[in-house]
Coordinates of C-alpha atoms in Angstrom, one line a residue:
X1 CA 61.9 -36.0 -64.3
X2 CA 64.2 -36.0 -61.2
X3 CA 67.7 -35.4 -61.1
X4 CA 70.7 -35.2 -58.9
X5 CA 74.4 -34.2 -59.1
X6 CA 77.4 -36.6 -59.8
X7 CA 80.6 -36.0 -57.6
X8 CA 82.0 -34.1 -60.8
X9 CA 79.0 -31.8 -60.9
X10 CA 77.4 -33.4 -64.0
X11 CA 73.6 -33.8 -63.7
X12 CA 72.2 -36.9 -63.9
X13 CA 68.5 -37.7 -64.7
X14 CA 66.6 -41.0 -63.6
X15 CA 62.9 -41.9 -64.1
X16 CA 60.3 -43.5 -61.7
X17 CA 57.9 -46.0 -62.8
X18 CA 55.3 -48.0 -60.9
X19 CA 54.7 -48.5 -57.3
X20 CA 56.1 -50.3 -54.2
X21 CA 59.5 -50.9 -53.1
X22 CA 62.5 -49.2 -55.0
X23 CA 64.1 -51.1 -57.4
X24 CA 67.3 -49.5 -59.0
X25 CA 67.7 -50.3 -62.4
X26 CA 71.1 -49.7 -64.6
X27 CA 70.7 -50.1 -68.5
X28 CA 72.7 -51.5 -70.9
X29 CA 73.7 -50.6 -74.5
X30 CA 76.4 -50.0 -73.7
X31 CA 75.7 -46.2 -73.0
X32 CA 71.7 -46.5 -74.0
X33 CA 69.0 -44.3 -72.5
X34 CA 66.9 -46.2 -69.8
X35 CA 63.9 -45.8 -72.2
X36 CA 64.5 -48.8 -74.0
X37 CA 63.8 -51.0 -70.7
X38 CA 60.1 -49.7 -70.4
X39 CA 58.5 -51.1 -67.3
X40 CA 60.4 -54.4 -67.6
X41 CA 57.8 -56.4 -68.9
X42 CA 55.1 -55.4 -66.1
X43 CA 57.9 -55.3 -63.3
X44 CA 56.5 -51.8 -62.4
X45 CA 53.3 -53.3 -61.2
X46 CA 55.3 -55.1 -58.4
X47 CA 58.2 -52.6 -57.9
X48 CA 59.1 -49.0 -58.0
X49 CA 61.2 -48.7 -60.7
X50 CA 64.0 -46.4 -60.6
X51 CA 65.6 -46.0 -64.0
X52 CA 69.4 -44.2 -64.4
X53 CA 70.2 -42.6 -67.3
X54 CA 73.9 -42.9 -67.4
X55 CA 75.9 -39.8 -68.1
X56 CA 75.5 -38.5 -71.5
X57 CA 72.3 -40.6 -72.4
X58 CA 68.5 -39.7 -72.2
X59 CA 67.9 -37.0 -70.2
X60 CA 71.4 -36.8 -68.2
X61 CA 73.9 -34.1 -69.1
X62 CA 77.2 -34.8 -71.0
X63 CA 80.3 -34.9 -68.7
X64 CA 83.0 -31.9 -69.0
X65 CA 85.3 -34.7 -69.4
X66 CA 84.7 -37.4 -71.6
X67 CA 86.8 -40.1 -69.9
X68 CA 84.0 -40.1 -67.2
X69 CA 82.3 -42.6 -69.7
X70 CA 84.6 -45.5 -68.8
X71 CA 82.7 -48.1 -66.7
X72 CA 84.6 -48.1 -63.5
X73 CA 84.6 -44.0 -63.1
X74 CA 80.9 -44.1 -63.2
X75 CA 80.9 -46.6 -60.0
X76 CA 80.8 -43.1 -58.1
X77 CA 77.6 -42.2 -59.9
X78 CA 76.0 -45.0 -58.8
X79 CA 76.8 -44.4 -55.5
X80 CA 75.7 -40.8 -55.7
X81 CA 72.5 -42.0 -56.7
X82 CA 71.7 -44.6 -53.8
X83 CA 72.5 -41.4 -51.3
X84 CA 70.3 -39.3 -53.4
X85 CA 67.6 -41.9 -53.2
X86 CA 67.9 -42.1 -49.6
X87 CA 68.5 -46.0 -49.5
X88 CA 70.9 -47.6 -47.1
X89 CA 70.8 -50.7 -49.0
X90 CA 69.1 -51.1 -52.5
X91 CA 68.0 -53.7 -54.5
X92 CA 69.7 -53.5 -57.9
X93 CA 68.9 -54.7 -61.6
X94 CA 71.1 -54.3 -64.4
X95 CA 70.7 -55.5 -68.1
X96 CA 73.6 -56.3 -70.6
X97 CA 76.6 -54.0 -70.3
X98 CA 75.0 -52.4 -67.2
X99 CA 75.9 -55.7 -65.7
X100 CA 79.7 -54.5 -65.9
X101 CA 78.7 -51.3 -63.9
X102 CA 76.7 -53.3 -61.0
X103 CA 79.5 -55.6 -60.7
X104 CA 82.0 -53.1 -60.3
X105 CA 79.6 -51.2 -57.8
X106 CA 79.0 -54.5 -55.9
X107 CA 82.4 -55.1 -55.4
X108 CA 83.4 -51.5 -54.2
X109 CA 80.2 -51.2 -52.1
X110 CA 78.9 -54.7 -50.9
X111 CA 77.4 -53.3 -47.9
X112 CA 75.2 -50.8 -50.0
X113 CA 73.7 -54.1 -51.8
X114 CA 70.5 -55.9 -50.6
X115 CA 69.7 -58.1 -53.5
X116 CA 71.4 -57.9 -57.1
X117 CA 70.0 -59.1 -60.4
X118 CA 71.9 -59.4 -63.7
X119 CA 69.8 -60.0 -66.6
X120 CA 71.8 -61.4 -69.6
X121 CA 74.6 -59.5 -68.3
X122 CA 78.0 -59.1 -69.9
X123 CA 80.7 -60.1 -67.8
X124 CA 83.8 -58.3 -68.8
X125 CA 84.2 -57.0 -65.3
X126 CA 85.1 -60.5 -64.1
X127 CA 87.5 -61.0 -67.3
X128 CA 85.2 -62.9 -69.3
X129 CA 83.6 -62.3 -72.6
X130 CA 81.3 -63.8 -74.9
X131 CA 82.9 -64.9 -78.3
X132 CA 82.0 -64.6 -81.8
X133 CA 81.8 -68.6 -81.5
X134 CA 79.5 -68.4 -78.6
X135 CA 77.1 -65.8 -80.5
X136 CA 77.2 -68.0 -83.7
X137 CA 76.3 -71.4 -81.6
X138 CA 73.2 -69.5 -80.0
X139 CA 72.7 -68.3 -83.5
X140 CA 72.4 -71.8 -85.0
X141 CA 69.7 -72.7 -82.4
X142 CA 67.5 -70.3 -84.6
X143 CA 68.0 -72.3 -87.6
X144 CA 64.2 -73.1 -88.3
X145 CA 63.0 -69.5 -88.4
X146 CA 62.0 -67.9 -91.8
X147 CA 64.3 -65.3 -91.4
X148 CA 67.6 -67.3 -90.6
X149 CA 69.0 -68.2 -94.1
X150 CA 69.2 -64.4 -94.9
X151 CA 70.5 -63.1 -91.4
X152 CA 72.9 -65.7 -90.2
X153 CA 75.5 -65.0 -93.2
X154 CA 75.5 -61.3 -92.4
X155 CA 75.8 -62.0 -88.6
X156 CA 78.6 -64.4 -89.2
X157 CA 80.4 -61.8 -91.4
X158 CA 79.7 -59.2 -88.8
X159 CA 81.1 -60.8 -85.9
X160 CA 84.3 -62.1 -88.0
X161 CA 85.1 -58.7 -89.1
X162 CA 84.1 -59.3 -92.9
X163 CA 81.0 -57.1 -92.8
X164 CA 79.3 -54.2 -91.0
X165 CA 76.4 -54.1 -88.8
X166 CA 73.1 -55.1 -90.6
X167 CA 69.6 -54.9 -89.4
X168 CA 68.9 -58.0 -91.0
X169 CA 70.2 -59.9 -88.1
X170 CA 68.4 -58.1 -85.4
X171 CA 65.9 -60.9 -84.8
X172 CA 69.1 -62.9 -83.0
X173 CA 68.7 -60.8 -80.3
X174 CA 65.0 -61.4 -79.6
X175 CA 63.3 -64.7 -78.9
X176 CA 60.4 -63.6 -80.8
X177 CA 60.7 -61.7 -83.8
X178 CA 57.0 -60.0 -83.9
X179 CA 56.0 -56.6 -84.0
X180 CA 57.0 -55.7 -80.3
X181 CA 60.5 -57.0 -80.9
X182 CA 60.5 -54.6 -84.0
X183 CA 59.0 -51.5 -82.4
X184 CA 61.8 -51.9 -79.7
X185 CA 64.5 -51.9 -82.3
X186 CA 63.3 -48.7 -84.1
X187 CA 64.4 -45.8 -81.5
X188 CA 67.9 -47.8 -80.9
X189 CA 70.1 -45.6 -82.7
X190 CA 68.7 -42.0 -81.2
X191 CA 68.9 -43.7 -77.8
X192 CA 72.8 -44.7 -77.7
X193 CA 75.6 -42.1 -77.1
X194 CA 78.2 -43.7 -79.7
X195 CA 81.1 -41.8 -78.4
X196 CA 80.1 -42.9 -74.8
X197 CA 79.9 -46.4 -75.7
X198 CA 83.4 -46.5 -77.6
X199 CA 84.8 -45.2 -74.2
X200 CA 82.9 -47.4 -71.8
X201 CA 85.1 -50.3 -72.3
X202 CA 88.3 -48.2 -72.6
X203 CA 91.7 -49.9 -71.2
X204 CA 91.9 -49.9 -67.5
X205 CA 88.0 -49.9 -66.7
X206 CA 88.3 -53.4 -65.5
X207 CA 90.7 -55.1 -63.0
X208 CA 89.1 -58.9 -62.8
X209 CA 91.2 -60.4 -60.5
X210 CA 90.9 -57.3 -57.9
X211 CA 87.0 -57.6 -58.6
X212 CA 86.6 -61.2 -57.9
X213 CA 88.6 -60.9 -54.5
X214 CA 86.4 -57.8 -53.6
X215 CA 83.3 -59.4 -54.3
X216 CA 84.1 -62.1 -51.6
X217 CA 82.6 -59.6 -49.3
X218 CA 79.4 -59.6 -50.8
X219 CA 76.9 -61.2 -48.7
X220 CA 73.8 -60.2 -51.0
X221 CA 71.9 -62.9 -52.7
X222 CA 72.6 -62.5 -56.7
X223 CA 70.3 -63.8 -59.5
X224 CA 72.2 -64.3 -62.9
X225 CA 69.1 -64.4 -65.4
X226 CA 70.0 -65.9 -68.7
X227 CA 68.1 -66.5 -72.0
X228 CA 68.3 -69.6 -73.8
X229 CA 68.9 -68.3 -77.0
X230 CA 71.0 -65.2 -76.0
X231 CA 74.5 -65.5 -77.2
X232 CA 75.9 -62.6 -75.2
X233 CA 76.0 -64.5 -72.7
X234 CA 75.1 -68.0 -73.2
X235 CA 73.8 -70.0 -70.4
X236 CA 77.1 -71.6 -69.7
X237 CA 78.7 -68.2 -69.6
X238 CA 76.2 -66.9 -67.2
X239 CA 77.0 -69.9 -65.1
X240 CA 80.4 -69.0 -64.9
X241 CA 79.4 -65.6 -64.1
X242 CA 77.5 -66.8 -61.1
X243 CA 80.5 -68.6 -59.8
X244 CA 82.2 -65.4 -59.1
X245 CA 79.8 -64.5 -56.6
X246 CA 79.3 -65.9 -52.9
X247 CA 75.5 -66.6 -53.1
X248 CA 74.2 -66.7 -56.5
X249 CA 71.2 -68.4 -58.4
X250 CA 71.3 -68.9 -62.2
X251 CA 67.9 -68.8 -64.0
X252 CA 67.6 -69.7 -67.8
X253 CA 64.6 -68.8 -69.2
X254 CA 63.3 -70.9 -72.0
X255 CA 63.0 -69.4 -75.5
X256 CA 64.3 -66.0 -74.5
X257 CA 67.3 -64.3 -76.0
X258 CA 68.9 -60.8 -75.1
X259 CA 65.5 -59.1 -74.0
X260 CA 63.7 -61.6 -71.8
X261 CA 61.1 -59.3 -70.5
X262 CA 59.6 -59.0 -74.4
X263 CA 59.9 -62.5 -75.2
X264 CA 57.6 -63.7 -72.1
X265 CA 56.8 -60.7 -69.9
X266 CA 55.0 -63.0 -67.2
X267 CA 57.4 -65.4 -66.8
X268 CA 60.5 -62.8 -66.4
X269 CA 58.0 -60.9 -64.0
X270 CA 57.1 -63.9 -62.3
X271 CA 60.9 -65.1 -61.6
X272 CA 62.2 -61.5 -60.7
X273 CA 59.6 -60.6 -58.0
X274 CA 60.0 -64.2 -56.5
X275 CA 63.9 -63.6 -56.1
X276 CA 63.4 -60.1 -54.9
X277 CA 60.9 -61.1 -52.4
X278 CA 63.4 -64.0 -51.3
X279 CA 61.0 -66.9 -52.0
X280 CA 61.6 -68.5 -55.2
X281 CA 59.1 -71.1 -54.9
X282 CA 56.0 -69.0 -53.9
X283 CA 54.3 -68.3 -57.6
X284 CA 56.5 -70.7 -59.7
X285 CA 53.9 -72.9 -61.7
X286 CA 54.5 -76.7 -61.4
X287 CA 56.1 -76.9 -65.0
X288 CA 58.7 -74.1 -64.7
X289 CA 62.1 -74.9 -64.8
X290 CA 63.8 -74.3 -61.6
X291 CA 66.7 -72.2 -61.1
X292 CA 69.9 -73.7 -60.1
X293 CA 71.7 -72.6 -57.0
X294 CA 75.5 -71.7 -57.8
X295 CA 78.3 -72.1 -55.4
X296 CA 80.7 -69.0 -55.4
X297 CA 84.3 -69.3 -56.1
X298 CA 87.2 -67.4 -54.7
X299 CA 88.5 -65.6 -56.5
X300 CA 84.6 -58.2 -73.2
X301 CA 82.3 -57.9 -75.9
X302 CA 80.1 -54.9 -75.5
X303 CA 76.2 -56.2 -75.7

């Protein structure tokens, strides 16, 4: 397990899987160990995945100052990691809340990003958020599922502040509630640093107007990848996210929720590889839904 030192001396770890050109990967949670990403549905067969454990998670050390858990303060960690990897420019993929960190990194270091993939990404860094109404609207799309009648009231109560988190509504985060999804949820509690997660979105972490303005300098192509059934973000919010970047493409994976590499691994890998290789048409099957280009526009809910 390789490690490197952040600028404040915190020892950070990352994990290497697969072979090929490197792909730097930032986990979500927020502040969940990168272990949950696995091999991203088989993406490691095409790329050498470098999966970062953010400070205080997984095999990375706890920082001396917990204020360093705030999202914007970890941009320096990502830059130190890039330099450690020896990459002049890097392909970067981020999932969920990791999308906030990747967006801030791209705004601060646009010249260091070759291609950027945002998978079911939280858009808080852009001043947007998935609302309770968004999440409930997405949940209602699953009304035909056998677990819906029990799960929906608990989900609604949690989102509106009337109830606690309940494992009964975990199926809403997966396109298929099967053995693979159940196994994926089991280690989550030990993978997440709760203190760090609470600080990730602390006041001052985001300055959306400045971030949007800085992103105008980003020349790298961006893929915003959403799930049809995901509530955070829903496809419409993902479309608005894509509009914040000068050169962005939106792809919505049918039948997928928050972890699309589990819902349809083959489709997920095909789409991501095609984007990273710069050819969106090469390996797509004729029946595949085509990604929609989204023109850029100048210029906070955890997930």
